[in-house]
Short mmCIF file of C-alpha atoms and ligand atoms in Angstrom, two decimals:
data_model
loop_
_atom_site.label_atom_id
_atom_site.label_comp_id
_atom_site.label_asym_id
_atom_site.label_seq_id
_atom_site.Cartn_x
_atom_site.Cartn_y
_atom_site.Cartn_z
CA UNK G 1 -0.13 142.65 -100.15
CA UNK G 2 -3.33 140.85 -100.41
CA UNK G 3 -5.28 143.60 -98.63
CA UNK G 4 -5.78 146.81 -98.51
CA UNK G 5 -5.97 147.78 -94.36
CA UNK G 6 -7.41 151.47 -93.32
CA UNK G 7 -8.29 153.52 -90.79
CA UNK G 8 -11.90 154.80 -91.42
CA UNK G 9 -14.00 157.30 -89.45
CA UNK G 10 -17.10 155.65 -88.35
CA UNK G 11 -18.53 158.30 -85.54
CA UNK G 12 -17.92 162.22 -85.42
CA UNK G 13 -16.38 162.43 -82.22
CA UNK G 14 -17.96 165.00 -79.56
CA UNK G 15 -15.09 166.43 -78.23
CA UNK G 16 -11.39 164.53 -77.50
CA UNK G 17 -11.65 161.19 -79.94
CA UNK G 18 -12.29 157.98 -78.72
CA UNK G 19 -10.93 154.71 -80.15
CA UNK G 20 -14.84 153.99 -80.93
CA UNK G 21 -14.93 156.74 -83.46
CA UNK G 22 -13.18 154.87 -86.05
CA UNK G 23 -12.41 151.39 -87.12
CA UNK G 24 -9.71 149.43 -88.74
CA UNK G 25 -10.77 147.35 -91.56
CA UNK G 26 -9.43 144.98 -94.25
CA UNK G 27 -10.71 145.54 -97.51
CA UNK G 28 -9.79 144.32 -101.07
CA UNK G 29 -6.74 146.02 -102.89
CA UNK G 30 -7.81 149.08 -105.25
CA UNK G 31 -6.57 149.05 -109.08
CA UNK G 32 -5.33 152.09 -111.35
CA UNK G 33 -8.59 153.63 -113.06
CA UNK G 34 -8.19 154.69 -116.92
CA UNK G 35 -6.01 157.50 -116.24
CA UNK G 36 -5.04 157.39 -112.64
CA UNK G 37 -2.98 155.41 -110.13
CA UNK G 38 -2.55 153.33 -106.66
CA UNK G 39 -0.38 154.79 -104.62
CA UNK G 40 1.40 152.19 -101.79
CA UNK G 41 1.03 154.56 -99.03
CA UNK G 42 4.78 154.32 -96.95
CA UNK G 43 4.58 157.17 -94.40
CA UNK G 44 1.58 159.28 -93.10
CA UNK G 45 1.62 162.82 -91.64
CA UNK G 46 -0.72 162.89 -88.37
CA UNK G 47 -2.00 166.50 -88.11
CA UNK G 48 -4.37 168.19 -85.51
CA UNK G 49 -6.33 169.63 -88.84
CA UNK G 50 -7.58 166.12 -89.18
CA UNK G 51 -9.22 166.34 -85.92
CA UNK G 52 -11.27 169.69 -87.70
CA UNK G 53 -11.65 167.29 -91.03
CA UNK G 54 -13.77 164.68 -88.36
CA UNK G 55 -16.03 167.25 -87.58
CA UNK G 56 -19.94 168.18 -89.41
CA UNK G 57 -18.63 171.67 -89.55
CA UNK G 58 -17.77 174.62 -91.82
CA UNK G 59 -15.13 174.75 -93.14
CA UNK G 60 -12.06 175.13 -95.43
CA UNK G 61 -12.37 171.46 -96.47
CA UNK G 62 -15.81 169.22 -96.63
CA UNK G 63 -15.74 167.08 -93.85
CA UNK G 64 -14.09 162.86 -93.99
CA UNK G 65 -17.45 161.02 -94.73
CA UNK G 66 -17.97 158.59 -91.90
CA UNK G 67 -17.05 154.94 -93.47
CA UNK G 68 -14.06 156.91 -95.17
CA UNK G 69 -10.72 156.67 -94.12
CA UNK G 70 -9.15 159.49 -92.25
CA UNK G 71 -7.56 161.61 -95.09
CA UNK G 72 -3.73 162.46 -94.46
CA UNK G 73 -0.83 163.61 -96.25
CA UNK G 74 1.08 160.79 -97.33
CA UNK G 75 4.32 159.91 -99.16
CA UNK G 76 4.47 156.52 -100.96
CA UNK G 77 5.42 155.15 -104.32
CA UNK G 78 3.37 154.07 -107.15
CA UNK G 79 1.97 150.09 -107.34
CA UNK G 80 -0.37 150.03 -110.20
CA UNK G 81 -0.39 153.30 -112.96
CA UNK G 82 -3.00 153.73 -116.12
CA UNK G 83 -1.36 157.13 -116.59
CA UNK G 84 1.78 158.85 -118.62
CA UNK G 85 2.42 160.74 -115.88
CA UNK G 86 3.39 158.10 -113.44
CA UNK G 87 5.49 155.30 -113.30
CA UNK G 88 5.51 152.17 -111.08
CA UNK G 89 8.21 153.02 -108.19
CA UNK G 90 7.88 157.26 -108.91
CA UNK G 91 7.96 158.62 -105.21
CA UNK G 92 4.90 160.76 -104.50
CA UNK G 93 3.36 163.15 -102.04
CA UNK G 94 -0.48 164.05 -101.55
CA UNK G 95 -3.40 164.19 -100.34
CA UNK G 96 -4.79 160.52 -99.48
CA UNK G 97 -5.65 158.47 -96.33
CA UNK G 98 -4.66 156.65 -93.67
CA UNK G 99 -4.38 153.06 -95.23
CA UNK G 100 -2.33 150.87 -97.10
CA UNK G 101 -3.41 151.62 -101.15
CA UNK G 102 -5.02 154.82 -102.33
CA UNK G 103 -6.46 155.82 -105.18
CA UNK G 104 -5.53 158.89 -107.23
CA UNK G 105 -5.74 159.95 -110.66
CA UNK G 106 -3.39 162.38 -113.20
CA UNK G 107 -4.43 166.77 -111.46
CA UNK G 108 -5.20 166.00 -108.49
CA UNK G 109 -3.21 166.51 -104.84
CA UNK G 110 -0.25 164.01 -105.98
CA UNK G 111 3.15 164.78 -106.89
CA UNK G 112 5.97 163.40 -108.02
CA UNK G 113 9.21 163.95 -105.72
CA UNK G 114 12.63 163.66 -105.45
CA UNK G 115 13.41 162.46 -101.92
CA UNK G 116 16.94 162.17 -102.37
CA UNK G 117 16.77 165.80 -101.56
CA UNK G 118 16.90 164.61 -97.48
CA UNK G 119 17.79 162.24 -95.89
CA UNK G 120 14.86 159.71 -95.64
CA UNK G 121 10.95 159.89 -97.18
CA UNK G 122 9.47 160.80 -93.98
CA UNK G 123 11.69 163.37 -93.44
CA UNK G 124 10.49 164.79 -97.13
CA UNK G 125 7.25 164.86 -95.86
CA UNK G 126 8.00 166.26 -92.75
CA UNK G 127 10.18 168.86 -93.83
CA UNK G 128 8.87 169.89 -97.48
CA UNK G 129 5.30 168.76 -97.61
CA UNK G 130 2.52 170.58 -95.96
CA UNK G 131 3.59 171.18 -92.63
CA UNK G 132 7.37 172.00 -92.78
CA UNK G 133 6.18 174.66 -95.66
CA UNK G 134 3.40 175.83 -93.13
CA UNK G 135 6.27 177.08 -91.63
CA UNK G 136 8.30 178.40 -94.04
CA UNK G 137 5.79 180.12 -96.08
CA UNK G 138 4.05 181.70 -92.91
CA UNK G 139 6.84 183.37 -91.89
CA UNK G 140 8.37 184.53 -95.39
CA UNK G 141 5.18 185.20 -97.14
CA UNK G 142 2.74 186.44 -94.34
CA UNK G 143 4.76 187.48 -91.02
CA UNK G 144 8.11 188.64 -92.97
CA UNK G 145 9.62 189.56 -90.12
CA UNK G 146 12.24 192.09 -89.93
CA UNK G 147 15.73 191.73 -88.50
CA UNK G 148 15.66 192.60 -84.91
CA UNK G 149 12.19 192.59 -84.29
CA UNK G 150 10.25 190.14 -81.98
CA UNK G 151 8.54 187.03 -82.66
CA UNK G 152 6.61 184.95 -80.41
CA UNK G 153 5.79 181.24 -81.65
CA UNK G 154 3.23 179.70 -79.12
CA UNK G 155 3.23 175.23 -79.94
CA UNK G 156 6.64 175.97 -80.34
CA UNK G 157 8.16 172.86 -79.92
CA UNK G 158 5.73 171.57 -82.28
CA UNK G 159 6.19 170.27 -86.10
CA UNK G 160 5.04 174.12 -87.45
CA UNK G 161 6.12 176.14 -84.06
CA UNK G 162 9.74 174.63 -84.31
CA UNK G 163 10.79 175.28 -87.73
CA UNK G 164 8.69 179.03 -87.15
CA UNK G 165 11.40 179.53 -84.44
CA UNK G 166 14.11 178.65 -86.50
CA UNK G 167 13.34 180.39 -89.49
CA UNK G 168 12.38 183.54 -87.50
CA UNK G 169 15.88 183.40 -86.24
CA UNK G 170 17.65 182.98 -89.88
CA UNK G 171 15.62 186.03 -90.69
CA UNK G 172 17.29 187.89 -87.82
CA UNK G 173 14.18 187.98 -85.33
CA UNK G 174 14.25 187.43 -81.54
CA UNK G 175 12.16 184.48 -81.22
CA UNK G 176 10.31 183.56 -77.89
CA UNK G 177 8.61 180.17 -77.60
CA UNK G 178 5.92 178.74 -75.50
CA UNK G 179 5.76 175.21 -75.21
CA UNK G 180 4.20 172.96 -72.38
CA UNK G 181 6.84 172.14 -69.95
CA UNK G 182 10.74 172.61 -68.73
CA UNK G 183 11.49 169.71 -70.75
CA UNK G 184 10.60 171.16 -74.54
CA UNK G 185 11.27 174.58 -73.16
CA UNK G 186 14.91 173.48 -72.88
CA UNK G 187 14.68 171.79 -76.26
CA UNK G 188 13.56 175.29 -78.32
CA UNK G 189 17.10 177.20 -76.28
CA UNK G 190 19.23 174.33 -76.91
CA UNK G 191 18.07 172.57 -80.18
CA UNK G 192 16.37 175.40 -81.91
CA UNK G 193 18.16 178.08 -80.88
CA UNK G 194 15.57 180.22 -79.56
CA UNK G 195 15.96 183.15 -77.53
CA UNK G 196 13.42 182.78 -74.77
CA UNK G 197 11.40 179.88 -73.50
CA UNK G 198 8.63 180.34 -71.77
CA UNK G 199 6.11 176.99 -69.96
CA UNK G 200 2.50 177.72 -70.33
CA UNK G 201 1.56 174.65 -68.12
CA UNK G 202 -0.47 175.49 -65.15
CA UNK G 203 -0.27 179.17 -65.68
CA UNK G 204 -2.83 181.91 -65.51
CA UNK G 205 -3.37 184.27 -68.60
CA UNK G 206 -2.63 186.95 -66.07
CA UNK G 207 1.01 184.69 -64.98
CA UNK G 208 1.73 184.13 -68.30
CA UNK G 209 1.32 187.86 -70.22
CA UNK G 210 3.45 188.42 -67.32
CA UNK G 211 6.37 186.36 -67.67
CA UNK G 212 6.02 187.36 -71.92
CA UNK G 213 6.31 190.92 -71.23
CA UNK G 214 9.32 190.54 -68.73
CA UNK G 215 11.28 188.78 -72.03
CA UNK G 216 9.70 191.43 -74.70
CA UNK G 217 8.88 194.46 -72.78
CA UNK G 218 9.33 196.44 -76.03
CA UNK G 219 6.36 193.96 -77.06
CA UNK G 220 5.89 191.97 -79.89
CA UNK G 221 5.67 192.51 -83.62
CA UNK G 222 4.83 189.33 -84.54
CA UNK G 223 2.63 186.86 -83.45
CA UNK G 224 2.80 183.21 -84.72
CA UNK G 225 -0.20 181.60 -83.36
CA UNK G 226 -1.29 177.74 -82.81
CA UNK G 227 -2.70 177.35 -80.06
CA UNK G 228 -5.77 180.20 -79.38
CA UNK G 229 -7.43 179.72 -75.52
CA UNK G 230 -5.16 181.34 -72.82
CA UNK G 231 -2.31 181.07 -74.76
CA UNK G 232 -3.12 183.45 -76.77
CA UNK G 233 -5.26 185.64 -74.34
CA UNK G 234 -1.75 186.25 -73.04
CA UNK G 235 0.19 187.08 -76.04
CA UNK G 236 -2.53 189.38 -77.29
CA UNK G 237 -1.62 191.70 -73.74
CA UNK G 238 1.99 192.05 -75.18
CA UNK G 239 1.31 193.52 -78.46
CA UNK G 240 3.56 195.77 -80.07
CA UNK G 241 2.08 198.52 -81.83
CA UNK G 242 0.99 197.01 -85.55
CA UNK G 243 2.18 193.55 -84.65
CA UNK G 244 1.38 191.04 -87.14
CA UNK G 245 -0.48 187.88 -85.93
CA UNK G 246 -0.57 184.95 -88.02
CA UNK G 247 -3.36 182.88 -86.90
CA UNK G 248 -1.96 179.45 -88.02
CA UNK G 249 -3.52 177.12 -85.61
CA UNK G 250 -6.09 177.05 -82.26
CA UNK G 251 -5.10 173.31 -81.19
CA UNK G 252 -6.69 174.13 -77.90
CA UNK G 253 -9.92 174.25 -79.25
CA UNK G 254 -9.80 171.30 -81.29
CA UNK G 255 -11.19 168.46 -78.94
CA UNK G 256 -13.58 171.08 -77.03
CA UNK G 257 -17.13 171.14 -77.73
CA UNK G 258 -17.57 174.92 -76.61
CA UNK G 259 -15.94 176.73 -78.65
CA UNK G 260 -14.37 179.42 -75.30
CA UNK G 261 -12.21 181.80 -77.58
CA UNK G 262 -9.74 184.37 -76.70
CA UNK G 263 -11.36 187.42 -74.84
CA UNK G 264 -8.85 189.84 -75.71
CA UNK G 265 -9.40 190.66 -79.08
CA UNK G 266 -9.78 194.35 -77.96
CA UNK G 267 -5.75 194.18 -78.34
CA UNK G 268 -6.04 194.08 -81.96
CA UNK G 269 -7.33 197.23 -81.87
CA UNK G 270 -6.25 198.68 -79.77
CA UNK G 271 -2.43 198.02 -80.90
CA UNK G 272 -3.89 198.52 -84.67
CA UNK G 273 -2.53 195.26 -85.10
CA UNK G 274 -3.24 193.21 -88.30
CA UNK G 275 -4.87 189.53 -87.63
CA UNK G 276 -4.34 187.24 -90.83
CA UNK G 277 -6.40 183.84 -90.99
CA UNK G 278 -3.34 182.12 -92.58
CA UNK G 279 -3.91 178.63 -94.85
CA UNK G 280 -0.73 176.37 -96.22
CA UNK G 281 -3.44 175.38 -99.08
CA UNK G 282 -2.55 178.77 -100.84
CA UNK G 283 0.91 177.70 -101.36
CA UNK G 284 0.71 174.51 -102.81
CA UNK G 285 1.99 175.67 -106.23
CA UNK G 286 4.94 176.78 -104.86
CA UNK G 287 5.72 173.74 -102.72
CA UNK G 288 9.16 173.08 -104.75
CA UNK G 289 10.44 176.15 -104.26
CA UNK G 290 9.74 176.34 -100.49
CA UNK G 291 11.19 173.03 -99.84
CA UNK G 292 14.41 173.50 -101.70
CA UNK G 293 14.92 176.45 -99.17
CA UNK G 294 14.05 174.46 -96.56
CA UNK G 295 16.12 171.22 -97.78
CA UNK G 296 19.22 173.74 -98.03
CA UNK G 297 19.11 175.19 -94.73
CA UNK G 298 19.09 171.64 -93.26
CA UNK G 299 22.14 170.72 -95.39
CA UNK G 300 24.10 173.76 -93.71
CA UNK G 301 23.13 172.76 -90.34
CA UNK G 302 21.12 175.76 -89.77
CA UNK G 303 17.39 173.74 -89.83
CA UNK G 304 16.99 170.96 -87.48
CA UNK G 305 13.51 168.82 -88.03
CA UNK G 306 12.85 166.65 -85.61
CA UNK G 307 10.35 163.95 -86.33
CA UNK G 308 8.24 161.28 -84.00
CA UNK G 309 7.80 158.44 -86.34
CA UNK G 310 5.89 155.74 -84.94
CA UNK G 311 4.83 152.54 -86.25
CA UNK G 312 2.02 150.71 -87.56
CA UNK G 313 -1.56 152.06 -89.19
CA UNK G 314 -3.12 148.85 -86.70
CA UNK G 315 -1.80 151.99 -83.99
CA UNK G 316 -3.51 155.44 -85.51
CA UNK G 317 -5.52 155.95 -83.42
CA UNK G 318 -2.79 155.90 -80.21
CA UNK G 319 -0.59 157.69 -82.38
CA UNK G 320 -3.04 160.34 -83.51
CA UNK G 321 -3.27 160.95 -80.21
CA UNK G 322 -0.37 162.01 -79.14
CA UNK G 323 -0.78 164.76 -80.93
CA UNK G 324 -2.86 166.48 -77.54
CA UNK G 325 -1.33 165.02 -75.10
CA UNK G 326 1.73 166.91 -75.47
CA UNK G 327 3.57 163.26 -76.30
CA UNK G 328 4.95 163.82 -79.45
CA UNK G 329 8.71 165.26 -79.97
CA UNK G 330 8.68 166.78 -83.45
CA UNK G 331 6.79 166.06 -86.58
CA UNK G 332 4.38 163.14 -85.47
CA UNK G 333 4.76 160.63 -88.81
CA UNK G 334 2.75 157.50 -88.88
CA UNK G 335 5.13 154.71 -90.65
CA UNK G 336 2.62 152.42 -92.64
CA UNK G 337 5.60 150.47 -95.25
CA UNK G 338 9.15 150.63 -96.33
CA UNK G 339 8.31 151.07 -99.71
CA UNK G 340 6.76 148.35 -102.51
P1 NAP K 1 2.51 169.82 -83.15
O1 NAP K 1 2.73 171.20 -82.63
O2 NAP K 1 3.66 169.02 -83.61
O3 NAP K 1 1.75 168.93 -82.06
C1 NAP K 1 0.71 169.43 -81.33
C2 NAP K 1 1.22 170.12 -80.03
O4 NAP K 1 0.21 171.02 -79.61
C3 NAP K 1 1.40 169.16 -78.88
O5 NAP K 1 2.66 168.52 -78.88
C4 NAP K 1 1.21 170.07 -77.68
O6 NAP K 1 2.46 170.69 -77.34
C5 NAP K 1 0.29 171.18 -78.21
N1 NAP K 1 -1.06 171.05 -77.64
C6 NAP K 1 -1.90 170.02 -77.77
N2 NAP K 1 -3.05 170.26 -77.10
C7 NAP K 1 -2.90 171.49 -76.53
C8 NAP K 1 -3.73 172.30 -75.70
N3 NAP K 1 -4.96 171.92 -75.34
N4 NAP K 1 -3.24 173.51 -75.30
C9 NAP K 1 -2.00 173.91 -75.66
N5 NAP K 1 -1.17 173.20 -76.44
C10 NAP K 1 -1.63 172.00 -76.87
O7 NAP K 1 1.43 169.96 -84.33
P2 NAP K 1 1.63 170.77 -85.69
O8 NAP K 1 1.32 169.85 -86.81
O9 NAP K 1 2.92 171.48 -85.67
O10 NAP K 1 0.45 171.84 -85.63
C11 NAP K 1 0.57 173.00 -84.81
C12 NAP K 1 -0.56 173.96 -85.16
O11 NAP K 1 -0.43 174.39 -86.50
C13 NAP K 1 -1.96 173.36 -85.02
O12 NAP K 1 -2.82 174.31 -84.46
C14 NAP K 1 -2.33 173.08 -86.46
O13 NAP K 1 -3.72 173.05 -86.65
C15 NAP K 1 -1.68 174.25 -87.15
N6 NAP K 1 -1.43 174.08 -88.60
C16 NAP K 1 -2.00 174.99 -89.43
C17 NAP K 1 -1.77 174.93 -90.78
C18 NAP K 1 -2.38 175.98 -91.67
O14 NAP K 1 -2.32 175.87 -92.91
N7 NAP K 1 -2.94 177.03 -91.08
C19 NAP K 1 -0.99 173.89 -91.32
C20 NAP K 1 -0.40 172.96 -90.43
C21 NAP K 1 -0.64 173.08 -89.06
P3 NAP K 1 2.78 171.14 -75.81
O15 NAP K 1 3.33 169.91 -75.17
O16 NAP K 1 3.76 172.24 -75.98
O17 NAP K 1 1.48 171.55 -75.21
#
């Protein structure tokens, strides 16, 4: 590789992206400071947070600098080192960006990992890096739900929402999705094993809290939340009395310049439920340990993660944006190289 090709943010967008927010440049191959590393970037995870990382706003990260490339989880392996720590051909997973080369250095977000764990590198970072263990320690850490009680998972047959399901139901939970039509509503009965599906698409709140409480009409205990808007104006009418809701994600917000809400927060009181702002950044020390669960459970059978690799960093920003139209089938993984 002569060149060094990434995907930079150029223009905050104002509301859903545009291709003109960004631009794809060649620039000259980065080498190993005193201490640090190039990582050859192989396989990028293409999360909505990224969309929040675009924006001039508060928040629990400063935002990409425009002429930076879009940061992203990646997996890769190491090209150039200047440090003990790493080797030339280690595997690693961090924090870095959407191009081919990126810089890091010995403490920071990189890791060393052992992908023979699974079954391919993008599946390691699907499964055991950030948003696999979004799942895993949302559920077991901050929902813990009990056996028996009910669980509804709205972006269900999302990257987070599908492994929430599935987890909910190896900790002995009735799990009810919501997913945007029949056909990924059919996937979270007869891939994930859910107990319910229910289609938001083209529904009312009113509709929708409806057809939720005629599947839980004892209500439910816990909430698993990525979506916010209506979505989640309609689970917050089926609250079971100190339900738990996990505010993981608002994805319907993301690309909307007002900022509409949910307008029936007065469920949270009056259901004395508990509302926690929940952050996978917490449980980065403990990334091993939640993905050697999660690796184990796939080996029996009883995890399924379904990815949507697609090809190419030249195609980001097509990619990226499948992410809210609904297009992508599983974890949405950006292949950049097979390896060195
Ligand atoms: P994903 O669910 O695999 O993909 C996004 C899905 O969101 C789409 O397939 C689409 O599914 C749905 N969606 C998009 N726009 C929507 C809209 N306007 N209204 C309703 N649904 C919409 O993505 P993911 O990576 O698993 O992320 C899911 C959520 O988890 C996001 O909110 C993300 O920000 C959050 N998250 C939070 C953390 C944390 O630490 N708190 C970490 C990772 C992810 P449908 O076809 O079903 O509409």
């Amino acid at each position: 590789m002569t060149a060094n090709r990434r995907f930079l943010l150029t223009r905050r967008p104002h509301g859903t992206p545009v291709r003109e927010d960004f631009s794809f440049v060649e620039q000259a191959v980065p080498h190993a400071p005193e201490g640090g590393f190039v990582v050859r970037n192989c396989y990028a995870s293409l999360d909505p947070a990224q969309r929040g990382w675009m924006d001039d706003a508060p928040s629990y990260m400063p935002p990409i600098p425009l002429g930076d490339a879009v940061r992203a989880s990646t997996i890769g392996v190491i090209a150039e080192s200047r440090s003990p720590d790493f080797q030339v051909g280690d595997w690693v997973m961090g924090l870095n960006a959407l191009e081919d080369y990126s810089v890091g250095v010995t403490g920071g977000f990189t890791n060393k990992v052992d992908i023979s764990q699974v079954d391919s590198p993008s599946r390691f970072l699907s499964a055991m890096g950030a948003v696999g263990l979004t799942a895993y320690f949302g559920l077991t850490e901050v929902a813990k739900p009990k056996p028996g009680e009910t669980l509804l998972v709205s972006g269900a047959a999302g990257a987070v929402g599908s492994a929430v399901g599935q987890i909910g139901k190896i900790l002995g939970a009735r799990v009810i999705g919501i997913a945007g039509g029949p056909g990924k509503c059919r996937r979270l009965i007869e891939d994930y094993g859910f107990d319910e599906a229910i289609d938001y698409k083209g529904k009312s709140v009113e509709q929708l809290a409806a057809e939720i409480r005629a599947v839980a009409p004892g209500g439910v205990h816990v909430l698993f939340e990525n979506v916010g808007g209506d979505v989640m104006d309609a689970a917050l009418l089926n609250l079971a009395k100190y339900a738990r809701i996990v505010l993981c994600g608002l994805i319907s917000e993301y690309n909307s310049p007002e900022k509409i809400g949910v307008r029936n927060l007065w469920q949270v009181l009056a259901q004395q439920a508990t509302l926690y702002g929940y952050l996978i950044m917490d449980y980065a020390p403990r990334f091993a340990e939640g993905g050697a669960v999660m690796a184990g459970w796939m080996a029996q059978g009883r995890l399924r993660i379904d990815e949507d690799v697609q090809e190419g960093l030249e195609n980001t920003y097509d990619v990226f944006m499948r992410l809210f139209t609904g297009a992508n089938t599983g974890k949405l993984v950006l292949k950049i190289a097979d390896g060195l």
